[in-house]
Short mmCIF file of C-alpha atoms in Angstrom, two decimals:
data_model
loop_
_atom_site.label_atom_id
_atom_site.label_comp_id
_atom_site.label_asym_id
_atom_site.label_seq_id
_atom_site.Cartn_x
_atom_site.Cartn_y
_atom_site.Cartn_z
CA MET C 89 -18.26 12.12 -6.24
CA THR C 90 -16.30 11.36 -3.10
CA THR C 91 -16.48 7.88 -1.64
CA THR C 92 -17.73 7.62 1.94
CA LEU C 93 -17.13 4.96 4.55
CA GLU C 94 -20.71 3.81 3.97
CA ASP C 95 -19.86 3.29 0.27
CA ILE C 96 -16.88 1.17 1.33
CA LYS C 97 -19.11 -0.91 3.60
CA VAL C 98 -21.57 -1.54 0.75
CA SER C 99 -18.76 -2.44 -1.66
CA LEU C 100 -17.22 -4.86 0.82
CA SER C 101 -20.54 -6.57 1.48
CA SER C 102 -21.00 -7.06 -2.28
CA ASN C 103 -17.61 -8.82 -2.58
CA ALA C 104 -18.31 -12.54 -2.93
CA ASN C 105 -14.58 -13.40 -2.76
CA LEU C 106 -14.06 -12.62 0.93
CA PRO C 107 -15.35 -14.27 4.10
CA GLN C 108 -17.33 -12.05 6.47
CA GLU C 109 -14.56 -11.79 9.09
CA VAL C 110 -12.09 -10.52 6.46
CA LYS C 111 -14.65 -7.97 5.24
CA GLN C 112 -15.12 -6.76 8.81
CA LYS C 113 -11.36 -6.50 9.39
CA LEU C 114 -10.83 -4.61 6.13
CA TYR C 115 -13.64 -2.20 7.00
CA GLU C 116 -12.14 -1.52 10.44
CA LEU C 117 -8.78 -0.81 8.80
CA VAL C 118 -10.36 1.52 6.22
CA VAL C 119 -11.99 3.46 9.09
CA THR C 120 -8.55 3.79 10.72
CA LEU C 121 -6.99 4.85 7.40
CA ASN C 122 -9.71 7.47 6.94
CA LYS C 123 -9.24 8.81 10.49
CA LYS C 124 -5.46 9.12 10.15
CA LEU C 125 -5.42 10.41 6.56
CA PRO C 126 -8.83 12.01 5.90
CA GLU C 127 -7.45 13.82 2.83
CA VAL C 128 -6.94 10.51 0.99
CA ASN C 129 -9.54 9.97 -1.70
CA LEU C 130 -11.18 6.55 -1.27
CA ASN C 131 -12.60 6.26 -4.82
CA LYS C 132 -9.94 3.85 -6.16
CA LEU C 133 -10.06 1.79 -2.97
CA ASN C 134 -13.83 1.54 -3.23
CA GLU C 135 -13.59 0.15 -6.76
CA LYS C 136 -10.86 -2.36 -5.87
CA ILE C 137 -12.48 -3.54 -2.64
CA LYS C 138 -15.56 -4.73 -4.56
CA THR C 139 -13.60 -7.54 -6.22
CA VAL C 140 -10.37 -8.03 -4.26
CA LYS C 141 -9.39 -11.62 -3.50
CA ILE C 142 -6.97 -13.12 -1.00
CA GLY C 143 -4.56 -15.79 -2.16
CA LYS C 144 -1.25 -17.45 -1.49
CA ILE C 145 2.20 -16.82 -2.87
CA SER C 146 3.51 -19.99 -4.44
CA LYS C 147 6.54 -21.50 -2.75
CA TYR C 148 8.34 -21.05 -6.09
CA GLU C 149 7.69 -17.31 -6.27
CA ARG C 150 10.16 -14.97 -4.62
CA LYS C 151 7.76 -12.25 -3.52
CA GLY C 152 8.40 -12.25 0.21
CA THR C 153 5.80 -12.49 2.94
CA TYR C 154 3.16 -10.32 1.33
CA ASN C 155 2.38 -9.00 -2.14
CA TYR C 156 -0.47 -7.05 -3.70
CA ASN C 157 -0.98 -8.19 -7.29
CA VAL C 158 -2.16 -5.01 -8.98
CA PHE C 159 -3.09 -6.80 -12.21
CA LYS C 160 -5.35 -9.40 -10.55
CA ASN C 161 -6.43 -7.22 -7.60
CA GLU C 162 -5.31 -9.93 -5.22
CA ILE C 163 -3.72 -9.76 -1.77
CA LEU C 164 -1.19 -12.58 -1.53
CA PHE C 165 0.42 -14.04 1.57
CA SER C 166 3.27 -16.51 1.89
CA ASN C 167 2.21 -20.07 2.70
CA ASN C 168 4.44 -20.02 5.73
CA LEU C 169 4.40 -16.68 7.49
CA GLU C 170 7.59 -17.47 9.36
CA GLY C 171 8.51 -14.82 11.85
CA ASN C 172 6.43 -12.34 13.73
CA TYR C 173 4.26 -10.52 11.17
CA ASP C 174 1.40 -8.17 12.00
CA ILE C 175 -1.53 -9.11 9.76
CA ASP C 176 -3.27 -5.76 10.34
CA HIS C 177 -0.13 -4.01 9.13
CA LEU C 178 0.09 -6.22 6.02
CA LEU C 179 -3.58 -5.63 5.25
CA MET C 180 -3.11 -1.87 5.69
CA LYS C 181 -0.32 -1.99 3.10
CA ALA C 182 -2.77 -3.74 0.76
CA LEU C 183 -5.41 -1.06 1.38
CA LEU C 184 -2.86 1.66 0.62
CA GLU C 185 -1.86 -0.09 -2.57
CA MET C 186 -5.49 -0.51 -3.62
CA SER C 187 -6.06 3.18 -2.84
CA THR C 188 -3.31 4.12 -5.28
CA SER C 189 -3.75 1.37 -7.87
CA THR C 190 -3.76 2.40 -11.51
CA GLY C 191 -4.29 -1.18 -12.64
CA THR C 192 -0.62 -1.45 -13.61
CA TYR C 193 1.23 0.04 -10.63
CA THR C 194 0.61 1.56 -7.20
CA GLY C 195 1.82 4.75 -5.55
CA PHE C 196 4.59 6.56 -7.39
CA HIS C 197 6.02 3.39 -8.93
CA SER C 198 5.31 4.91 -12.36
CA ASP C 199 9.07 4.76 -12.88
CA ASP C 200 10.88 1.50 -12.12
CA ARG C 201 13.72 3.44 -10.48
CA LEU C 202 11.24 4.21 -7.68
CA ARG C 203 10.24 0.59 -6.96
CA ALA C 204 12.10 0.15 -3.65
CA LEU C 205 11.22 3.69 -2.57
CA ASN C 206 7.54 3.00 -3.26
CA LEU C 207 7.59 -0.25 -1.25
CA ALA C 208 9.30 1.44 1.68
CA TYR C 209 6.98 4.46 1.58
CA THR C 210 3.96 2.12 1.67
CA GLU C 211 5.52 0.46 4.73
CA ILE C 212 6.11 3.86 6.38
CA LEU C 213 2.52 4.96 5.74
CA ALA C 214 1.16 1.69 7.12
CA ASN C 215 3.36 2.13 10.22
CA TYR C 216 1.96 5.62 10.70
CA ILE C 217 -1.67 4.56 10.23
CA ILE C 218 -1.85 1.26 12.12
CA GLY C 219 1.59 0.62 13.58
CA ASN C 220 3.47 -2.63 13.26
CA GLU C 221 3.65 -5.14 16.07
CA GLY C 222 5.72 -7.52 13.97
CA ASP C 223 8.72 -7.86 11.72
CA SER C 224 9.45 -5.75 8.67
CA ASP C 225 11.36 -6.89 5.62
CA LEU C 226 12.10 -3.27 4.64
CA GLU C 227 14.03 -1.75 7.56
CA GLU C 228 16.97 -0.48 5.48
CA GLU C 229 14.71 0.76 2.69
CA MET C 230 12.62 2.71 5.22
CA LEU C 231 15.74 4.42 6.59
CA VAL C 232 16.78 5.53 3.10
CA THR C 233 13.22 6.61 2.27
CA ASN C 234 13.04 8.74 5.42
CA LEU C 235 16.33 10.40 4.48
CA LEU C 236 15.17 11.00 0.91
CA SER C 237 11.89 12.48 2.13
CA HIS C 238 13.93 15.26 3.77
CA ILE C 239 15.63 15.96 0.43
CA VAL C 240 12.56 15.85 -1.83
CA GLY C 241 10.07 17.08 0.77
CA LYS C 242 7.50 15.12 2.73
CA ASP C 243 4.61 16.78 0.88
CA THR C 244 6.17 15.86 -2.47
CA MET C 245 6.44 12.22 -1.39
CA PHE C 246 2.87 12.13 -0.08
CA ASN C 247 1.33 13.89 -3.09
CA SER C 248 3.36 11.81 -5.56
CA TYR C 249 2.21 8.60 -3.86
CA PHE C 250 -1.48 9.44 -3.92
CA THR C 251 -1.45 10.99 -7.41
CA ASN C 252 0.55 8.11 -8.93
CA ASN C 253 3.25 10.41 -10.22
CA GLY C 254 6.91 9.75 -9.50
CA GLU C 255 8.19 12.61 -11.66
CA PRO C 256 8.22 15.24 -8.86
CA ILE C 257 10.41 12.92 -6.76
CA ILE C 258 12.86 12.32 -9.59
CA LYS C 259 12.96 16.04 -10.39
CA ALA C 260 13.53 16.99 -6.73
CA MET C 261 16.40 14.49 -6.48
CA GLN C 262 17.91 15.77 -9.73
CA ASP C 263 17.57 19.35 -8.48
CA ALA C 264 19.31 18.33 -5.25
CA GLU C 265 22.00 16.66 -7.39
CA VAL C 266 21.52 13.29 -5.74
CA GLY C 267 22.51 11.72 -9.03
CA MET C 268 19.75 9.18 -9.37
CA LEU C 269 20.13 8.94 -13.13
#
């Protein structure tokens, strides 16, 4: 069964962990995600959105400005969002990660060699869907990811991300003799 936007709305309203204004913002962003990428299956997102929490990154953790904890289903923000960060953009990244969460990893991060590529691709997708009126901590990674997408194929990147399978990317890079291994 395919999840609808109405299902998302019901799931969000059942989430006791989020204030109403956050639920409304997340729903608006899901509508935008669905408009820009209607082919994305919302089933995983619907399950995650029922229980997602928002928390803070400890000042002792080195996780940057934003982090989605896939194990706890928690969107984490730095205590001091220094700089010019676009909250809608950060929340869109969280929605993308929830949409591809396996419970242990998101996107095509099935292989640790793809960690930085996965982070940058999430950033690129969020830029495409909602834009980014603020700073990005992944400018260089996004440049490399854009270059690699021309080598492995944009469809391969997209399909690998939403099917949680990094193998086609690794294979395409090996076939192109990029020498990732």
